[in-house]
CSV table of C-alpha atoms in Angstrom, one decimal:
chain,number,residue,atom,x,y,z
A,1,UNK,CA,30.0,-24.8,-5.8
A,2,UNK,CA,26.7,-23.2,-6.4
A,3,UNK,CA,24.5,-24.6,-3.7
A,4,UNK,CA,27.0,-26.1,-1.4
A,5,UNK,CA,27.0,-24.5,2.0
A,6,UNK,CA,29.8,-25.3,4.3
A,7,UNK,CA,28.9,-25.9,8.0
A,8,UNK,CA,30.1,-22.5,9.2
A,9,UNK,CA,27.9,-20.6,6.7
A,10,UNK,CA,24.6,-22.5,7.1
A,11,UNK,CA,23.5,-19.6,9.4
A,12,UNK,CA,23.3,-17.4,6.3
A,13,UNK,CA,19.9,-18.5,5.2
A,14,UNK,CA,18.5,-17.8,8.7
A,15,UNK,CA,19.5,-14.2,8.2
A,16,UNK,CA,16.7,-13.7,5.7
A,17,UNK,CA,14.0,-11.7,7.4
A,18,UNK,CA,11.7,-8.8,6.9
A,19,UNK,CA,12.1,-5.5,8.6
A,20,UNK,CA,9.3,-3.0,9.1
A,21,UNK,CA,10.3,0.3,7.6
A,22,UNK,CA,9.5,3.5,9.5
A,23,UNK,CA,5.8,4.4,9.2
A,24,UNK,CA,6.7,7.9,7.9
A,25,UNK,CA,8.4,6.4,4.9
A,26,UNK,CA,5.0,5.2,3.5
A,27,UNK,CA,3.7,8.8,3.6
A,28,UNK,CA,6.9,10.1,2.1
A,29,UNK,CA,6.7,7.6,-0.8
A,30,UNK,CA,3.0,8.3,-1.4
A,31,UNK,CA,3.7,12.1,-1.4
A,32,UNK,CA,6.6,11.8,-3.9
A,33,UNK,CA,4.4,9.6,-6.2
A,34,UNK,CA,1.6,12.2,-6.1
A,35,UNK,CA,4.1,15.0,-6.9
A,36,UNK,CA,5.2,13.0,-9.9
A,37,UNK,CA,1.6,12.3,-11.0
A,38,UNK,CA,2.1,8.6,-10.5
A,39,UNK,CA,-0.8,8.4,-8.1
A,40,UNK,CA,-4.0,10.3,-8.8
A,41,UNK,CA,-5.6,12.0,-5.8
A,42,UNK,CA,-9.3,11.1,-5.9
A,43,UNK,CA,-11.3,14.1,-6.9
A,44,UNK,CA,-15.0,14.7,-6.8
A,45,UNK,CA,-14.9,15.7,-10.4
A,46,UNK,CA,-18.4,17.0,-10.6
A,47,UNK,CA,-18.5,18.4,-7.1
A,48,UNK,CA,-15.3,20.3,-7.7
A,49,UNK,CA,-16.4,22.1,-10.8
A,50,UNK,CA,-17.1,25.0,-8.6
A,51,UNK,CA,-18.7,26.3,-5.4
A,52,UNK,CA,-21.9,26.9,-7.3
A,53,UNK,CA,-22.1,23.2,-8.3
A,54,UNK,CA,-21.4,22.1,-4.8
A,55,UNK,CA,-24.0,24.4,-3.3
A,56,UNK,CA,-26.5,23.3,-5.9
A,57,UNK,CA,-25.9,19.7,-5.2
A,58,UNK,CA,-26.3,20.1,-1.4
A,59,UNK,CA,-29.4,22.1,-1.8
A,60,UNK,CA,-30.9,19.7,-4.2
A,61,UNK,CA,-30.0,16.7,-2.1
A,62,UNK,CA,-31.4,18.3,1.0
A,63,UNK,CA,-34.5,19.4,-0.8
A,64,UNK,CA,-35.0,15.9,-2.3
A,65,UNK,CA,-34.6,14.3,1.1
A,66,UNK,CA,-36.7,16.8,3.0
A,67,UNK,CA,-39.4,16.7,0.4
A,68,UNK,CA,-39.5,12.9,0.8
A,69,UNK,CA,-38.8,12.7,4.5
A,70,UNK,CA,-40.7,15.6,6.0
A,71,UNK,CA,-43.9,15.0,4.2
A,72,UNK,CA,-45.0,12.5,6.8
A,73,UNK,CA,-42.6,13.5,9.5
A,74,UNK,CA,-45.0,13.2,12.3
A,75,UNK,CA,-45.7,9.6,11.3
A,76,UNK,CA,-42.2,8.4,10.4
A,77,UNK,CA,-39.7,10.6,12.1
A,78,UNK,CA,-36.5,8.9,13.2
A,79,UNK,CA,-36.2,8.9,16.9
A,80,UNK,CA,-32.9,7.8,18.4
A,81,UNK,CA,-33.3,4.4,20.0
A,82,UNK,CA,-31.4,1.1,19.9
A,83,UNK,CA,-33.4,0.4,16.7
A,84,UNK,CA,-31.7,3.3,14.9
A,85,UNK,CA,-29.0,2.5,12.4
A,86,UNK,CA,-26.6,4.8,10.6
A,87,UNK,CA,-25.8,4.0,7.0
A,88,UNK,CA,-22.5,5.8,6.2
A,89,UNK,CA,-22.1,6.3,2.5
A,90,UNK,CA,-18.5,5.9,1.6
A,91,UNK,CA,-16.9,7.0,-1.6
A,92,UNK,CA,-13.9,4.8,-2.4
A,93,UNK,CA,-12.0,4.4,-5.7
A,94,UNK,CA,-14.6,1.8,-6.7
A,95,UNK,CA,-17.4,4.5,-6.6
A,96,UNK,CA,-18.5,5.4,-10.0
A,97,UNK,CA,-19.0,9.2,-10.0
A,98,UNK,CA,-21.6,10.8,-12.2
A,99,UNK,CA,-20.0,12.0,-15.5
A,100,UNK,CA,-21.6,15.4,-15.6
A,101,UNK,CA,-23.1,17.9,-13.1
A,102,UNK,CA,-26.5,17.2,-14.6
A,103,UNK,CA,-26.2,13.5,-14.0
A,104,UNK,CA,-25.0,14.3,-10.5
A,105,UNK,CA,-28.1,16.3,-9.8
A,106,UNK,CA,-30.2,13.3,-11.1
A,107,UNK,CA,-28.3,11.0,-8.8
A,108,UNK,CA,-29.0,13.2,-5.8
A,109,UNK,CA,-32.7,13.2,-6.7
A,110,UNK,CA,-32.5,9.4,-7.1
A,111,UNK,CA,-31.1,9.1,-3.5
A,112,UNK,CA,-33.9,11.3,-2.3
A,113,UNK,CA,-36.5,9.2,-4.1
A,114,UNK,CA,-35.1,6.1,-2.6
A,115,UNK,CA,-35.5,7.6,0.9
A,116,UNK,CA,-39.0,8.9,0.0
A,117,UNK,CA,-40.1,5.4,-1.1
A,118,UNK,CA,-38.8,3.8,2.1
A,119,UNK,CA,-40.6,6.4,4.2
A,120,UNK,CA,-43.8,5.8,2.3
A,121,UNK,CA,-43.5,2.1,3.0
A,122,UNK,CA,-43.2,2.8,6.7
A,123,UNK,CA,-39.4,3.0,7.4
A,124,UNK,CA,-38.4,6.1,9.3
A,125,UNK,CA,-35.4,7.7,7.5
A,126,UNK,CA,-33.4,10.9,7.6
A,127,UNK,CA,-30.3,11.7,5.6
A,128,UNK,CA,-27.5,14.2,5.2
A,129,UNK,CA,-25.2,14.9,2.3
A,130,UNK,CA,-21.8,16.1,3.4
A,131,UNK,CA,-19.7,18.7,1.6
A,132,UNK,CA,-16.2,17.7,0.5
A,133,UNK,CA,-14.2,20.1,2.5
A,134,UNK,CA,-12.9,18.7,5.7
A,135,UNK,CA,-10.7,19.8,8.6
A,136,UNK,CA,-9.0,17.6,11.1
A,137,UNK,CA,-7.9,17.8,14.7
A,138,UNK,CA,-4.8,15.7,14.4
A,139,UNK,CA,-3.6,14.0,11.2
A,140,UNK,CA,-6.2,12.9,8.6
A,141,UNK,CA,-6.8,9.1,8.7
A,142,UNK,CA,-4.3,7.3,6.5
A,143,UNK,CA,-6.9,6.3,3.8
A,144,UNK,CA,-8.8,9.6,4.0
A,145,UNK,CA,-8.1,10.5,0.4
A,146,UNK,CA,-9.4,7.2,-0.9
A,147,UNK,CA,-12.3,6.5,1.5
A,148,UNK,CA,-14.5,9.4,2.4
A,149,UNK,CA,-17.8,9.6,4.1
A,150,UNK,CA,-20.0,11.4,1.5
A,151,UNK,CA,-23.2,11.4,3.7
A,152,UNK,CA,-25.3,9.2,5.9
A,153,UNK,CA,-28.8,8.0,6.4
A,154,UNK,CA,-30.5,7.4,9.8
A,155,UNK,CA,-33.0,4.6,9.6
A,156,UNK,CA,-35.0,2.5,12.0
A,157,UNK,CA,-34.9,-1.2,11.7
A,158,UNK,CA,-35.7,-4.1,14.0
A,159,UNK,CA,-32.2,-5.7,13.6
A,160,UNK,CA,-29.0,-5.7,11.7
A,161,UNK,CA,-30.4,-8.0,9.1
A,162,UNK,CA,-33.2,-5.7,8.2
A,163,UNK,CA,-30.8,-2.7,8.2
A,164,UNK,CA,-28.4,-4.4,5.9
A,165,UNK,CA,-31.3,-5.5,3.6
A,166,UNK,CA,-32.4,-1.8,3.4
A,167,UNK,CA,-28.8,-0.6,2.8
A,168,UNK,CA,-28.4,-3.0,-0.1
A,169,UNK,CA,-31.2,-1.3,-1.9
A,170,UNK,CA,-29.6,2.2,-1.6
A,171,UNK,CA,-28.5,3.6,-5.0
A,172,UNK,CA,-25.1,4.3,-3.5
A,173,UNK,CA,-24.3,0.5,-3.5
A,174,UNK,CA,-25.4,0.3,-7.1
A,175,UNK,CA,-22.8,2.9,-8.1
A,176,UNK,CA,-20.0,1.0,-6.4
A,177,UNK,CA,-19.9,2.9,-3.2
A,178,UNK,CA,-19.5,1.2,0.1
A,179,UNK,CA,-22.1,1.5,2.9
A,180,UNK,CA,-21.1,1.0,6.5
A,181,UNK,CA,-24.0,0.0,8.7
A,182,UNK,CA,-23.8,0.8,12.4
A,183,UNK,CA,-26.3,0.6,15.2
A,184,UNK,CA,-26.3,3.7,17.4
A,185,UNK,CA,-25.2,3.4,21.0
A,186,UNK,CA,-28.1,4.6,23.1
A,187,UNK,CA,-27.0,5.5,26.6
B,1,UNK,CA,11.9,-16.9,-6.3
B,2,UNK,CA,9.6,-17.0,-9.3
B,3,UNK,CA,6.4,-18.0,-7.5
B,4,UNK,CA,3.7,-15.9,-9.0
B,5,UNK,CA,1.3,-14.1,-6.6
B,6,UNK,CA,-2.1,-13.5,-8.1
B,7,UNK,CA,-2.9,-10.9,-5.4
B,8,UNK,CA,0.1,-8.9,-6.7
B,9,UNK,CA,-1.2,-9.1,-10.2
B,10,UNK,CA,-4.7,-8.0,-9.3
B,11,UNK,CA,-3.4,-5.1,-7.2
B,12,UNK,CA,-1.0,-3.9,-10.0
B,13,UNK,CA,-3.7,-4.1,-12.6
B,14,UNK,CA,-6.1,-2.2,-10.3
B,15,UNK,CA,-3.4,0.4,-9.7
B,16,UNK,CA,-2.8,0.8,-13.4
B,17,UNK,CA,-6.5,1.2,-14.2
B,18,UNK,CA,-6.9,4.2,-12.0
B,19,UNK,CA,-3.6,5.0,-10.3
B,20,UNK,CA,-5.4,4.9,-7.1
B,21,UNK,CA,-3.8,5.3,-3.7
B,22,UNK,CA,-5.4,2.4,-1.9
B,23,UNK,CA,-4.1,-0.4,-4.2
B,24,UNK,CA,-0.7,1.2,-4.2
B,25,UNK,CA,-0.7,1.3,-0.4
B,26,UNK,CA,-1.6,-2.4,-0.3
B,27,UNK,CA,1.3,-3.2,-2.7
B,28,UNK,CA,3.6,-1.1,-0.6
B,29,UNK,CA,2.7,-2.8,2.7
B,30,UNK,CA,3.0,-6.3,1.2
B,31,UNK,CA,6.5,-5.8,-0.1
B,32,UNK,CA,8.3,-3.0,1.7
B,33,UNK,CA,9.4,-5.0,4.8
B,34,UNK,CA,11.4,-7.5,2.6
B,35,UNK,CA,12.7,-4.7,0.3
B,36,UNK,CA,13.7,-2.6,3.2
B,37,UNK,CA,15.7,-5.4,4.7
B,38,UNK,CA,17.4,-5.9,1.4
B,39,UNK,CA,18.2,-2.2,1.1
B,40,UNK,CA,19.6,-2.1,4.6
B,41,UNK,CA,22.0,-4.9,3.7
B,42,UNK,CA,23.1,-3.1,0.5
B,43,UNK,CA,23.4,0.2,2.2
B,44,UNK,CA,25.5,-1.1,5.1
B,45,UNK,CA,22.8,-0.8,7.7
B,46,UNK,CA,22.2,2.9,7.2
B,47,UNK,CA,18.4,3.6,7.7
B,48,UNK,CA,18.5,6.9,6.0
B,49,UNK,CA,20.1,5.5,2.9
B,50,UNK,CA,17.8,2.4,2.9
B,51,UNK,CA,14.8,4.7,3.1
B,52,UNK,CA,16.1,6.7,0.1
B,53,UNK,CA,16.5,3.5,-1.8
B,54,UNK,CA,13.0,2.4,-1.0
B,55,UNK,CA,11.5,5.7,-2.0
B,56,UNK,CA,13.3,5.6,-5.4
B,57,UNK,CA,12.4,1.9,-5.8
B,58,UNK,CA,8.7,2.6,-5.6
B,59,UNK,CA,8.9,5.6,-7.9
B,60,UNK,CA,10.6,3.5,-10.5
B,61,UNK,CA,8.2,0.7,-10.0
B,62,UNK,CA,5.2,3.0,-10.3
B,63,UNK,CA,6.7,4.3,-13.6
B,64,UNK,CA,7.3,0.8,-15.0
B,65,UNK,CA,4.5,-1.4,-13.7
B,66,UNK,CA,2.9,-1.2,-17.2
B,67,UNK,CA,6.0,-2.7,-18.8
B,68,UNK,CA,6.3,-5.6,-16.3
B,69,UNK,CA,5.7,-8.9,-18.1
B,70,UNK,CA,5.0,-11.1,-15.1
B,71,UNK,CA,7.8,-13.5,-16.2
B,72,UNK,CA,9.0,-13.4,-12.6
B,73,UNK,CA,7.3,-12.7,-9.4
B,74,UNK,CA,6.6,-9.1,-8.5
B,75,UNK,CA,8.9,-9.4,-5.5
B,76,UNK,CA,11.8,-10.6,-7.6
B,77,UNK,CA,11.2,-7.7,-10.0
B,78,UNK,CA,11.1,-5.2,-7.1
B,79,UNK,CA,14.2,-6.6,-5.6
B,80,UNK,CA,16.0,-6.0,-8.9
B,81,UNK,CA,15.0,-2.3,-8.7
B,82,UNK,CA,16.2,-2.2,-5.1
B,83,UNK,CA,19.6,-3.5,-6.2
B,84,UNK,CA,19.8,-0.9,-9.0
B,85,UNK,CA,18.8,1.9,-6.7
B,86,UNK,CA,21.2,0.8,-4.1
B,87,UNK,CA,24.1,0.7,-6.6
B,88,UNK,CA,23.1,4.2,-7.9
B,89,UNK,CA,23.0,5.6,-4.4
B,90,UNK,CA,26.3,3.9,-3.4
B,91,UNK,CA,28.1,5.3,-6.4
B,92,UNK,CA,26.6,8.7,-5.7
B,93,UNK,CA,27.7,8.5,-2.1
B,94,UNK,CA,31.0,6.7,-2.9
B,95,UNK,CA,30.4,4.7,0.2
B,96,UNK,CA,30.9,1.0,-0.4
B,97,UNK,CA,32.3,-0.2,2.9
B,98,UNK,CA,30.8,-0.2,6.4
B,99,UNK,CA,31.8,2.4,8.8
B,100,UNK,CA,30.5,2.7,12.4
B,101,UNK,CA,28.8,6.0,11.7
B,102,UNK,CA,26.7,4.7,8.9
B,103,UNK,CA,25.1,1.9,10.9
B,104,UNK,CA,22.0,3.5,12.2
B,105,UNK,CA,19.8,0.4,12.2
B,106,UNK,CA,21.7,-1.2,15.1
B,107,UNK,CA,19.2,-4.0,15.7
B,108,UNK,CA,19.8,-5.1,12.1
B,109,UNK,CA,23.4,-5.9,12.6
B,110,UNK,CA,22.9,-8.3,15.5
B,111,UNK,CA,25.4,-11.1,14.9
B,112,UNK,CA,29.1,-11.4,14.1
B,113,UNK,CA,28.2,-13.0,10.8
B,114,UNK,CA,26.0,-10.0,9.9
B,115,UNK,CA,28.7,-7.6,10.8
B,116,UNK,CA,31.2,-9.5,8.6
B,117,UNK,CA,28.8,-9.5,5.7
B,118,UNK,CA,28.7,-5.7,5.8
B,119,UNK,CA,32.5,-5.7,5.7
B,120,UNK,CA,32.5,-7.8,2.5
B,121,UNK,CA,33.6,-5.9,-0.7
B,122,UNK,CA,30.4,-4.6,-2.4
B,123,UNK,CA,30.5,-7.0,-5.3
B,124,UNK,CA,30.9,-10.1,-3.1
B,125,UNK,CA,28.3,-8.8,-0.7
B,126,UNK,CA,25.6,-8.4,-3.3
B,127,UNK,CA,26.1,-11.9,-4.7
B,128,UNK,CA,26.3,-13.5,-1.3
B,129,UNK,CA,23.2,-11.7,0.0
B,130,UNK,CA,21.2,-12.5,-3.1
B,131,UNK,CA,22.2,-16.2,-3.3
B,132,UNK,CA,22.8,-17.4,0.2
B,133,UNK,CA,20.4,-15.2,2.2
B,134,UNK,CA,17.6,-14.3,-0.3
B,135,UNK,CA,17.7,-17.5,-2.2
B,136,UNK,CA,18.2,-16.2,-5.8
B,137,UNK,CA,19.7,-18.5,-8.5
B,138,UNK,CA,22.9,-17.5,-10.3
B,139,UNK,CA,20.8,-17.0,-13.4
B,140,UNK,CA,18.5,-14.4,-11.6
B,141,UNK,CA,21.5,-12.7,-10.0
B,142,UNK,CA,23.2,-12.4,-13.4
B,143,UNK,CA,20.1,-10.6,-14.7
B,144,UNK,CA,19.8,-8.3,-11.7
B,145,UNK,CA,23.5,-7.4,-11.5
B,146,UNK,CA,24.2,-7.4,-15.2
B,147,UNK,CA,27.0,-9.9,-14.8
B,148,UNK,CA,27.7,-13.4,-16.3
B,149,UNK,CA,26.5,-16.4,-14.3
B,150,UNK,CA,30.1,-17.6,-14.1
B,151,UNK,CA,31.1,-14.3,-12.4
B,152,UNK,CA,28.2,-14.7,-10.0
B,153,UNK,CA,29.5,-18.2,-9.1
B,154,UNK,CA,33.1,-17.1,-8.7
B,155,UNK,CA,32.1,-14.1,-6.6
B,156,UNK,CA,30.0,-16.3,-4.3
B,157,UNK,CA,33.0,-18.6,-4.0
B,158,UNK,CA,35.3,-15.7,-3.0
B,159,UNK,CA,32.7,-14.2,-0.7
B,160,UNK,CA,32.2,-17.5,1.2
B,161,UNK,CA,36.0,-18.0,1.4
B,162,UNK,CA,36.5,-14.5,2.7
B,163,UNK,CA,33.8,-15.0,5.3
B,164,UNK,CA,35.1,-18.4,6.4
B,165,UNK,CA,38.6,-17.1,6.8
B,166,UNK,CA,37.4,-14.3,9.0
B,167,UNK,CA,35.1,-16.5,11.0
B,168,UNK,CA,37.9,-18.9,11.6
B,169,UNK,CA,40.3,-16.1,12.5
B,170,UNK,CA,37.8,-14.7,15.1
B,171,UNK,CA,37.3,-18.2,16.6
B,172,UNK,CA,41.1,-18.5,17.1
B,173,UNK,CA,41.4,-15.2,18.8
């Protein structure tokens, strides 16, 4: 009896299929899980300690970069050409954030030193650290909470291969962050 | 139905480590289409009810992932939760049988056979859907529905008989 299908019911197995649930349901489920604390919203633990900490970080980062980058700006300034690449620094769940504000400051200096070293070696580079706060025209991208652009570097490289080789040496990759490398579109 | 999927295990372990949204979304997108189809069958084609079932299913799953022993596939385990959530919602709504106003997912009920399945008494329908459509064994059904294997077999027999009689009746009309 178990597995015998009579002729008229053989159609039953063909009824097995998948159905796409409404797209809004996914957001509804995520939202209810967040409310119940079953999903953790990624937080910039160190950045969100307070406005002062954020401001300090941004100032330090900028100072670190500018100190490194502007020293020889006339020689190695990034000019927008088809040899200019953007390295988007993405913070995803795999990114290992600094455990304390002090370590965060050191990390920012480390990023600045990396840029300074590249510049000294002849690679034009500029960089920007972005603040966490964001506003959107339209709905935020679906994975916005998990994948944020934390900053970017502009570099000059002869081709993608060289741009990728440079990106791999960025401290951001060592801390588990993703780096998206894009060539600018020069009109 | 017990095929293990290593991607599932990796995603669940990743989710449990950090409760991160991205691994949950991947799990959700992998399994929801099948779970939603099952929920629609149990909830007589009502989209709103099926969506409530799916929401509750994922809440329970997220609460219980850590206790999941991987003795069955994740899909099988999730389907078990869908069954329980559907039963809970049905008893809350006290709506077991199909009525035209509850069928909001019209494309879902596309054949006479599908329409008849929704008219089956709830107990028969659950066993028939799980065994003949989803491919579960009587042993798995007995675990999910909390019934004896013998009961599962006899309900399947009755469900098929019920369907056959009505199909033959419609053919003679």
